[in-house]
Coordinates of C-alpha atoms in Angstrom, one line a residue:
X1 CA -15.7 -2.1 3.7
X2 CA -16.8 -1.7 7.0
X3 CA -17.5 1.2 9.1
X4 CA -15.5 1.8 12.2
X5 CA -17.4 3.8 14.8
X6 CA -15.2 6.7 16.6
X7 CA -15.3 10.4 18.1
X8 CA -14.6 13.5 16.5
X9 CA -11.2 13.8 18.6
X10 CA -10.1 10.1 17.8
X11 CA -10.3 10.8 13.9
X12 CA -8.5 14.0 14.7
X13 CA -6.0 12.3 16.3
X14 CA -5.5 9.7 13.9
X15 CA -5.0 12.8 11.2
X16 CA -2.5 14.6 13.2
X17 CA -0.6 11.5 13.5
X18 CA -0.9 10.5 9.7
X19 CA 0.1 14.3 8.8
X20 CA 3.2 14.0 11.2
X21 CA 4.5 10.5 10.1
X22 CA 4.0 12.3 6.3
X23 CA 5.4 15.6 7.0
X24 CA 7.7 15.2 9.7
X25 CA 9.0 11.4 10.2
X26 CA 8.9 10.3 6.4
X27 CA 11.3 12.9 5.3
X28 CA 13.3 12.0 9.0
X29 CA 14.0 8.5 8.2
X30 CA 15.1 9.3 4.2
X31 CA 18.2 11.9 5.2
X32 CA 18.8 9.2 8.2
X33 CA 19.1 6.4 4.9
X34 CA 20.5 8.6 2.9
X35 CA 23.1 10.0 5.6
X36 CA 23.7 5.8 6.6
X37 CA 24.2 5.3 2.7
X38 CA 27.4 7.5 2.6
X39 CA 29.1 6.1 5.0
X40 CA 29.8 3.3 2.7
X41 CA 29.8 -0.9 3.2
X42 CA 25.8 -1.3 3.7
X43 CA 26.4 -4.9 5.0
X44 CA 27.7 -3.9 8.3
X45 CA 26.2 -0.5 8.3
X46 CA 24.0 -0.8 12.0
X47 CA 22.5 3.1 11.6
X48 CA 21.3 2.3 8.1
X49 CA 19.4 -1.5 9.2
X50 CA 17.9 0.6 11.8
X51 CA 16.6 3.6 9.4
X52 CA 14.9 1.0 7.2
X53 CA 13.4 -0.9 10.0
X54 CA 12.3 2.9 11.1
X55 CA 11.1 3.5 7.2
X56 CA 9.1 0.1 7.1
X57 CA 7.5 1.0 10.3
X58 CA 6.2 4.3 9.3
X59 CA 5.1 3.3 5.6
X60 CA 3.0 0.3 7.5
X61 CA 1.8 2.8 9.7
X62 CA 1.0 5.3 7.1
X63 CA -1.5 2.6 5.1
X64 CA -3.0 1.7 8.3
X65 CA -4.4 5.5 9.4
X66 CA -5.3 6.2 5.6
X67 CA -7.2 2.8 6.0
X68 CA -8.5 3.6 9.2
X69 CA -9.5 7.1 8.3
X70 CA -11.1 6.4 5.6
X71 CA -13.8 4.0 7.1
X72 CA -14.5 5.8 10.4
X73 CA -18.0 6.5 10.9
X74 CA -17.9 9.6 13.5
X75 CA -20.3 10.2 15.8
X76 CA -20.9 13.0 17.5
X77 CA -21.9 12.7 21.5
X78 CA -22.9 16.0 21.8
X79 CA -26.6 15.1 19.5
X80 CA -27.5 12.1 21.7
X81 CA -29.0 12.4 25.3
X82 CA -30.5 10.3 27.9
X83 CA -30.3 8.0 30.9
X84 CA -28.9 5.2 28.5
X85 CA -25.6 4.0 27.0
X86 CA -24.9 4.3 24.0
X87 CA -21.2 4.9 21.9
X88 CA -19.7 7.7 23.2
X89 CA -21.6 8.2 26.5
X90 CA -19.3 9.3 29.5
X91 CA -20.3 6.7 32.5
X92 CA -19.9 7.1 35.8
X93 CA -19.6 3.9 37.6
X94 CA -18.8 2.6 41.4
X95 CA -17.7 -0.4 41.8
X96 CA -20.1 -2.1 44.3
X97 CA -17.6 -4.4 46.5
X98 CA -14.9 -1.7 46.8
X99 CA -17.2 1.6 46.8
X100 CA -14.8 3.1 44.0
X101 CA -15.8 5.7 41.7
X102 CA -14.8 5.9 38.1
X103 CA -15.4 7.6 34.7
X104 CA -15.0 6.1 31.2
X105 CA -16.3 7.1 27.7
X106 CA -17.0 4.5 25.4
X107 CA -15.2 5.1 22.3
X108 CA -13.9 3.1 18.9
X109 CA -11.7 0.6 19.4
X110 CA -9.1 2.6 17.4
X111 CA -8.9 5.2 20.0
X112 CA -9.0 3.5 23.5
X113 CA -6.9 4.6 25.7
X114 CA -7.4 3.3 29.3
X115 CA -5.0 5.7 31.3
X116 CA -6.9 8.4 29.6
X117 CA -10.8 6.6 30.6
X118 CA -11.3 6.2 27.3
X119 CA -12.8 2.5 26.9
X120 CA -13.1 0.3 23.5
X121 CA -16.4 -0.2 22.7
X122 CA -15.5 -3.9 22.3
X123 CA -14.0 -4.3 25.9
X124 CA -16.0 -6.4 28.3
X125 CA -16.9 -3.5 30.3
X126 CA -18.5 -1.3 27.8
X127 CA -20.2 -4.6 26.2
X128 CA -21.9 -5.0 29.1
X129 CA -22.4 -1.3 30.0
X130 CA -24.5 -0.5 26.2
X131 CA -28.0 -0.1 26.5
X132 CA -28.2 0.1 30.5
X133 CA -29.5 3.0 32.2
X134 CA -28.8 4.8 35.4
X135 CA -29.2 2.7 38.5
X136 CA -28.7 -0.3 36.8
X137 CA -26.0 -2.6 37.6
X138 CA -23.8 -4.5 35.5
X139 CA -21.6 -7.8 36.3
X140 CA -18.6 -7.7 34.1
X141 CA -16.0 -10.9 34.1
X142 CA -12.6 -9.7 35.4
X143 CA -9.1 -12.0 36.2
X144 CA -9.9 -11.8 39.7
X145 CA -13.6 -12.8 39.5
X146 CA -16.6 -11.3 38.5
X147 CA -16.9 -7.4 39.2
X148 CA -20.1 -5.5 39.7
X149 CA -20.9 -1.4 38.8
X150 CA -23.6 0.3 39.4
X151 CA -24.5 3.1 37.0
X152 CA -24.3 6.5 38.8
X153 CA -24.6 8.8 35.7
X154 CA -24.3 9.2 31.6
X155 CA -23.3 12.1 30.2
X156 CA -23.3 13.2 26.5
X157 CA -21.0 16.0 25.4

């Protein structure tokens, strides 16, 4: 099977969601069936359709962090150093036609979050950013045209 780079904090926060969903929403979702269940006809019973869906949702979810877990290869920023990007780098970028700075960290795909600045290692942006150094510039392909960053800084912590 293959290994799915991520951070420290991603796989931590893919085991405090798999220990919630088993400690917290699992058990949730069997008193909501089993409370739905004794209110009698099942057929028509909307609370109890709804708990199930709730049940498959979890269980699905469930297999998918233990499978997810159990592959991640973490990596820890905080050993590399330099002027170049690599996985987990924190980038500071400015956009060269609007004069916009911004900060992303290139992490696994499993734990992007954008509204966070935390950027899939598969995205366009950090594709192109991987191996650059500071003061380089990268075009990246965008829905509005082409969009050019110059590297400011990397960081690794």
């Amino acid at each position: 099977m293959q290994k799915s780079p991520m951070t420290a904090q991603g796989l931590q926060r893919l085991e405090d969601e798999l220990r919630r969903l088993k400690t917290e929403d699992r058990p949730a979702v069997i008193r909501a069936i089993a409370e739905a269940r004794a209110h009698g006809d099942l057929s028509e019973n909307a609370e109890y359709h709804a708990a199930r869906d709730r049940q498959s949702f979890i269980e699905g979810r469930v297999l998918e962090l233990e499978s997810l877990i159990s592959t991640a290869e973490v990596i820890d920023p905080s050993t590399l150093s330099g002027n170049r990007v690599q996985f987990g780098a924190l980038i500071k970028l400015v956009d060269e036609e609007t004069d916009k700075e911004s900060s992303y960290q290139i992490v696994g795909v499993h734990e992007a979050n954008i509204k966070e600045k935390r950027l899939s290692i598969s995205s366009p942006l950090a594709k192109a950013l991987i191996g650059k150094e500071v003061g380089d510039t990268v075009s990246v392909p965008a829905p509005g045209g082409d969009r050019t960053y110059e590297i400011l800084e990397v960081i690794y912590r």
